[in-house]
Structures are given as C-alpha cells and as structure tokens.
Short mmCIF file of C-alpha atoms in Angstrom, two decimals:
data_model
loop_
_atom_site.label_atom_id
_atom_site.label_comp_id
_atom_site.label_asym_id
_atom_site.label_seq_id
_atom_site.Cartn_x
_atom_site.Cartn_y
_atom_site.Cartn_z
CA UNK A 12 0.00 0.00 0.00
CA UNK A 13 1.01 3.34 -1.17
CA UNK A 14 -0.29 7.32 0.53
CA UNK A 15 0.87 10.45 -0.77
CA UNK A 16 -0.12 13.58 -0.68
CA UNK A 17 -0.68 16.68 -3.20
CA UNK A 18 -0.49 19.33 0.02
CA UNK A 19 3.33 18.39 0.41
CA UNK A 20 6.12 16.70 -0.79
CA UNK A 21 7.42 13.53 0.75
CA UNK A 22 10.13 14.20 3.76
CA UNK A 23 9.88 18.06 2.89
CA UNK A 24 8.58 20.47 4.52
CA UNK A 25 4.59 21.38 5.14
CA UNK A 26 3.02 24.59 4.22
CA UNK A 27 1.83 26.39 7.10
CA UNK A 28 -1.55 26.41 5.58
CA UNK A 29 -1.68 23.17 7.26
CA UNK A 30 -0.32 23.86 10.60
CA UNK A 31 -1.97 25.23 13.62
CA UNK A 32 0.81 27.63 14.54
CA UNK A 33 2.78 30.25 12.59
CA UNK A 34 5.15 33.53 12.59
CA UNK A 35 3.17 36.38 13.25
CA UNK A 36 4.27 39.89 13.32
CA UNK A 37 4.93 39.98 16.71
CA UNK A 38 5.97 36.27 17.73
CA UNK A 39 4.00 33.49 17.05
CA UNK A 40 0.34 32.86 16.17
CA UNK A 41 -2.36 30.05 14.95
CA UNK A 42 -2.08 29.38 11.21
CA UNK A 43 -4.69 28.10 8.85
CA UNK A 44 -4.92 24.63 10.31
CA UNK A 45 -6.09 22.62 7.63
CA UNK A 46 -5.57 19.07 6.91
CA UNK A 47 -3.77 18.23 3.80
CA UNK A 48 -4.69 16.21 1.37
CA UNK A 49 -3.88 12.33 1.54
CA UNK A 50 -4.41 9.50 -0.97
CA UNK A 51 -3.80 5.94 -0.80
CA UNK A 52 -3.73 3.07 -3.34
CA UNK A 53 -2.47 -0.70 -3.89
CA UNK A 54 -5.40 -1.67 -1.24
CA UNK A 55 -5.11 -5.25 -0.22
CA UNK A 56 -7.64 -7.15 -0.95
CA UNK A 57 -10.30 -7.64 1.83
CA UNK A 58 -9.80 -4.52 3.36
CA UNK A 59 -13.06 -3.46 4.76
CA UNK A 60 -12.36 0.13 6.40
CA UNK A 61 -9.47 2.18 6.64
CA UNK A 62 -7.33 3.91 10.14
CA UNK A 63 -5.40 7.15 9.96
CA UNK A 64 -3.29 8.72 12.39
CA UNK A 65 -0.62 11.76 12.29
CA UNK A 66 1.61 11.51 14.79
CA UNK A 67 4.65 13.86 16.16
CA UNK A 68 7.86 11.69 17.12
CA UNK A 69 9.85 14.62 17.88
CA UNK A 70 7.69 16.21 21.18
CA UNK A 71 10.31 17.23 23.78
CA UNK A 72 10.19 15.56 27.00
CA UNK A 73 10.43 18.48 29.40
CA UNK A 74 7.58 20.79 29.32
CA UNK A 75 8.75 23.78 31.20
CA UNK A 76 11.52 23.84 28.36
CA UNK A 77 8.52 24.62 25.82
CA UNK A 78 8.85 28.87 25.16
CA UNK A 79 10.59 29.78 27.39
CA UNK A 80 12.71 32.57 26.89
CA UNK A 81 16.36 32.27 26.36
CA UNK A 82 16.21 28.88 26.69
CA UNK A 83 16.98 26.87 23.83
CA UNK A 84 15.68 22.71 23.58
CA UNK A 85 18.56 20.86 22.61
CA UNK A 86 18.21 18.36 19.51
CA UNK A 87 19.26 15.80 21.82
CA UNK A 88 16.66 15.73 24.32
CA UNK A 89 14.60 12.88 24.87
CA UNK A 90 11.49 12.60 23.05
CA UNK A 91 7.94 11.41 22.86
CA UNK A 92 4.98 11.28 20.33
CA UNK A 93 2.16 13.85 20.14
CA UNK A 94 -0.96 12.53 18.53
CA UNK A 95 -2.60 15.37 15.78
CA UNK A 96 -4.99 13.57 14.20
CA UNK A 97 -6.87 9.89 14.56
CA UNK A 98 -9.82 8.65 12.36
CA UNK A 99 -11.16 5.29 12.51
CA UNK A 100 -13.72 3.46 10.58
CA UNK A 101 -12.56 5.00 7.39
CA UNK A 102 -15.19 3.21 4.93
CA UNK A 103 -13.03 0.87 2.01
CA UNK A 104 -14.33 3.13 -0.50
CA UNK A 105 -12.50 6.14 0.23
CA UNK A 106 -9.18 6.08 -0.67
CA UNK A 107 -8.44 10.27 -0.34
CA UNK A 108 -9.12 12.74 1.90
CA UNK A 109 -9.08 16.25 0.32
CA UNK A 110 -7.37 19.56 2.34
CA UNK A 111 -9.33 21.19 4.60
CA UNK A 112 -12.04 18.50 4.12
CA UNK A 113 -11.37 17.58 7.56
CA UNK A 114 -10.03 20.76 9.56
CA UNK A 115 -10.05 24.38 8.44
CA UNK A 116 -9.40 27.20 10.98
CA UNK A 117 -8.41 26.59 15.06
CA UNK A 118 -11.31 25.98 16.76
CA UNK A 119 -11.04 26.84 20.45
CA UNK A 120 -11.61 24.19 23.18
CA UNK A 121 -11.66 21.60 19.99
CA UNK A 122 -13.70 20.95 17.36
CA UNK A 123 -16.55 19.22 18.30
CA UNK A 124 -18.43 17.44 15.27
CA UNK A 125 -14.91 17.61 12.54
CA UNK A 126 -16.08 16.43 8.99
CA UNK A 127 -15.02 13.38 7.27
CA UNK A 128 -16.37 10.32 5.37
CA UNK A 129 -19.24 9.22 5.87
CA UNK A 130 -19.39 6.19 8.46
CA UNK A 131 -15.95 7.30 9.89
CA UNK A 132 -15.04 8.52 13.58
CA UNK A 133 -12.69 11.04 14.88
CA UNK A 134 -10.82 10.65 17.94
CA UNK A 135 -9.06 12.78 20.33
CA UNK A 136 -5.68 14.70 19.81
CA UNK A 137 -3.28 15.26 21.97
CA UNK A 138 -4.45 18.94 21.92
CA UNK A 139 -6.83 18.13 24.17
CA UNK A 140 -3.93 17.03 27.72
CA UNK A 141 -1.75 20.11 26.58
CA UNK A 142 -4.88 22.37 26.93
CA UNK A 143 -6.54 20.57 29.52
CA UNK A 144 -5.05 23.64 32.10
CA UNK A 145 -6.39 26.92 29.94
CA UNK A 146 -9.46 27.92 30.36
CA UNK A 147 -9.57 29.73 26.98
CA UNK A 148 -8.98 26.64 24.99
CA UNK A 149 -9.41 23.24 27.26
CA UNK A 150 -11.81 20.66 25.95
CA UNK A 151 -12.14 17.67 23.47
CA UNK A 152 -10.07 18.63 20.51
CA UNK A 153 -11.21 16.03 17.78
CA UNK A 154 -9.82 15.50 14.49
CA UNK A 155 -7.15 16.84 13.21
CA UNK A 156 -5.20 19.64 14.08
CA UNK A 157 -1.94 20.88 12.68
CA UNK A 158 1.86 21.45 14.08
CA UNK A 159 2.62 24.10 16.32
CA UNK A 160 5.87 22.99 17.22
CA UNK A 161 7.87 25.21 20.40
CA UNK A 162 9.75 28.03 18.61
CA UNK A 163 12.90 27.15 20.35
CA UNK A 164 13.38 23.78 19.71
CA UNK A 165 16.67 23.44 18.09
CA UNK A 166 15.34 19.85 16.16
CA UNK A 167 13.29 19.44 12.93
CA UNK A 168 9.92 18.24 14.09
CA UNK A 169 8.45 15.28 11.69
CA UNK A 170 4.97 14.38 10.99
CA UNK A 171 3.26 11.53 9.82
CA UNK A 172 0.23 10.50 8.32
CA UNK A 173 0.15 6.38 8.85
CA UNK A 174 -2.92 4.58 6.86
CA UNK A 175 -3.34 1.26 8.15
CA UNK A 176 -6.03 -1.25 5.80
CA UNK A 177 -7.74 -3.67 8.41
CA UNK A 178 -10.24 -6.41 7.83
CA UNK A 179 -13.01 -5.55 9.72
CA UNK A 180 -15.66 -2.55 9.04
CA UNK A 181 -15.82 -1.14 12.42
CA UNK A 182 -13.28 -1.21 15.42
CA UNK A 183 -14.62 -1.45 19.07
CA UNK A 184 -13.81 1.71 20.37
CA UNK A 185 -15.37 3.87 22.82
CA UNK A 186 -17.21 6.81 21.64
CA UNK A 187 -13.99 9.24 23.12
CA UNK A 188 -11.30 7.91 21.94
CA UNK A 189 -7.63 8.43 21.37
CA UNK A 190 -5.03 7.06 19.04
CA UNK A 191 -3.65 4.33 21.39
CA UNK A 192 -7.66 2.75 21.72
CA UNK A 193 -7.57 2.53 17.42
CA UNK A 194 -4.05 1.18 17.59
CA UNK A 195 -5.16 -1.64 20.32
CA UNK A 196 -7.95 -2.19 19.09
CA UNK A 197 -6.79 -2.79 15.63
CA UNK A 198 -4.49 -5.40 17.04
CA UNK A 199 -4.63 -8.98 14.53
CA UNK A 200 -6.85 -6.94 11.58
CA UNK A 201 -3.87 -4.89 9.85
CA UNK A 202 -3.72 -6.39 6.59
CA UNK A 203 -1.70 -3.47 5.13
CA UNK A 204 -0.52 0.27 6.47
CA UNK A 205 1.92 2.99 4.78
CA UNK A 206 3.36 6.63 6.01
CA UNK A 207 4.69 9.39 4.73
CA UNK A 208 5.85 12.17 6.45
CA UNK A 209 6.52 16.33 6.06
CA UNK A 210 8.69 18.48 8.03
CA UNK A 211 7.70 21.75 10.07
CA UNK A 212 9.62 23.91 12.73
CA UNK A 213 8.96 27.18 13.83
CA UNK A 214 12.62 27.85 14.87
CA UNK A 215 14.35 30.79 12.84
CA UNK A 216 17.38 28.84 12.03
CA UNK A 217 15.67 25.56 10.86
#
C-alpha cells in the first residue's frame, strides 16, 4: 500500500496552511490549520475500512523547556509522540481525503463534530492534555489539528500520516477515543498500512 499527498512533498517540509501555529508579526500565532490532502492506493484485498493517524515523534520531554525565553531545547533531548490527528472506521471506498475536508481554521476548546467520510469517527488529539489547564482553549479537541511545534526547539519536528487497511468494518472503540484505543484495538486486523511524512519547525534557524 502506497499514501501520498498533493499538500506536500514527501520528507519536505509542510506549508503552514496546514499547521496550527505560525510567525506572526509579533511572535508566534495560529495558522490556517487545515488538513492536507492524503491518498492511498495498492489496497489489499479484503480490506473493509481504513485507520489514519498523524503523529509527532519529535515532542520534547520536558515541558517547562517549551517557550521559554532564552532557553533553547537541545536536539538531543529525549522525546515522545504527540498525537494530531486519529480517524477510525474509514469506509473501504474512500481512498483520499481532500485539504481542509477535515479541519479548516483553530477551533477553540476543539472541534466538536470535525467532517469526514461518511461512516468514519474522529478521535481525540493530543491537543486536548496540553490544553486541559487553559481555560480559553481546554476541551475535546477532535480531528485533526496541525503542528505548532515550540519556537525554540533546536530539532526538525516530523509528521506523519500512517494509513493502516484492516479487515473488519468497524473497530470497538469507545465513543472518546484516542489514538492508542484505534491502535489496540486494531491489534490482529492490519492487513496493510503505509506513512509518509513532512517536516515543520517554527525555529528561525531551521
């Protein structure tokens, strides 16, 4: 199985357009947060419904790092993943998602109701623990939503958009859900999954 997408090139970097944050004028704001686009093909056969996750590797490990001023994150920092996006229950008839289709604009305390196919089920982001403290913007954040990676973090953040093929129609998952229920849950139906990934950092010298 193959996924690319028309919104980026493979391993380069992503367009803002489909980030959450960006420069601003005076620091650092939200940018269009859209979803790119994604296709897949060479489907195995039996495939019944589709999973798709992006996923962070590159989150550094110590919070109080994140922003702060004169304090740069070093590349070699231990890191962890930071969920953006998890849809499940993809129907086996749609093989592309198209930008924005999904996400278009940040959506304080989360989008509640994101579109996609028809059938399928957004999950929770990862948006929704690092808000969890701010009142302006804690809640469920469903769907997907884009990089915003900490302006001082001296390494290349990478994102990637995983499509996994299983062979069953509908996973048992509860109704709020995050990425580790899909990939649990999914556990023996994988017949077939691909990635790709694009590049973002909000760091002047990357």
């Amino acid at each position: 199985m193959r996924i690319h997408s028309d919104s980026f090139q493979r391993h380069q970097s992503l367009p803002a357009e489909f980030a959450a944050g960006q420069p601003t004028a005076d620091g650092f704001g939200f940018a269009p947060n859209r979803n790119p686009h994604l296709a897949w093909d060479e489907v195995p056969d039996g495939a019944r419904s589709f999973v798709l996750i992006c996923v962070d590797p590159d989150v550094p490990t110590v919070a109080e790092m994140v922003g702060k001023e004169g304090v740069s994150i070093p590349v070699d920092q231990p890191r962890t993943d930071f969920i953006h996006w998890v849809m499940a229950d993809i129907p086996a008839t749609v093989t592309e998602i198209a930008a924005g289709a999904c996400s278009d604009g940040v959506v304080p305390h989360g989008k509640q109701n994101p579109g996609g196919p028809e059938g399928s089920r957004q999950g929770l982001n990862d948006y929704t623990g690092w808000f969890a403290d701010d009142p302006a913007m804690a809640g469920d954040w469903h769907g997907y939503d884009g990089p915003f990676p900490p302006p001082n973090d001296l390494r290349m953040h990478r994102y990637f958009f995983r499509v996994f093929a299983l062979d069953v129609e509908r996973l048992p998952l509860p109704d709020r859900f995050t990425a580790a229920d899909a990939l649990t849950a999914m556990q023996g139906h994988v017949l077939a999954e691909a990635d790709t990934y694009a590049t973002y950092s909000l760091h002047p010298d990357l």
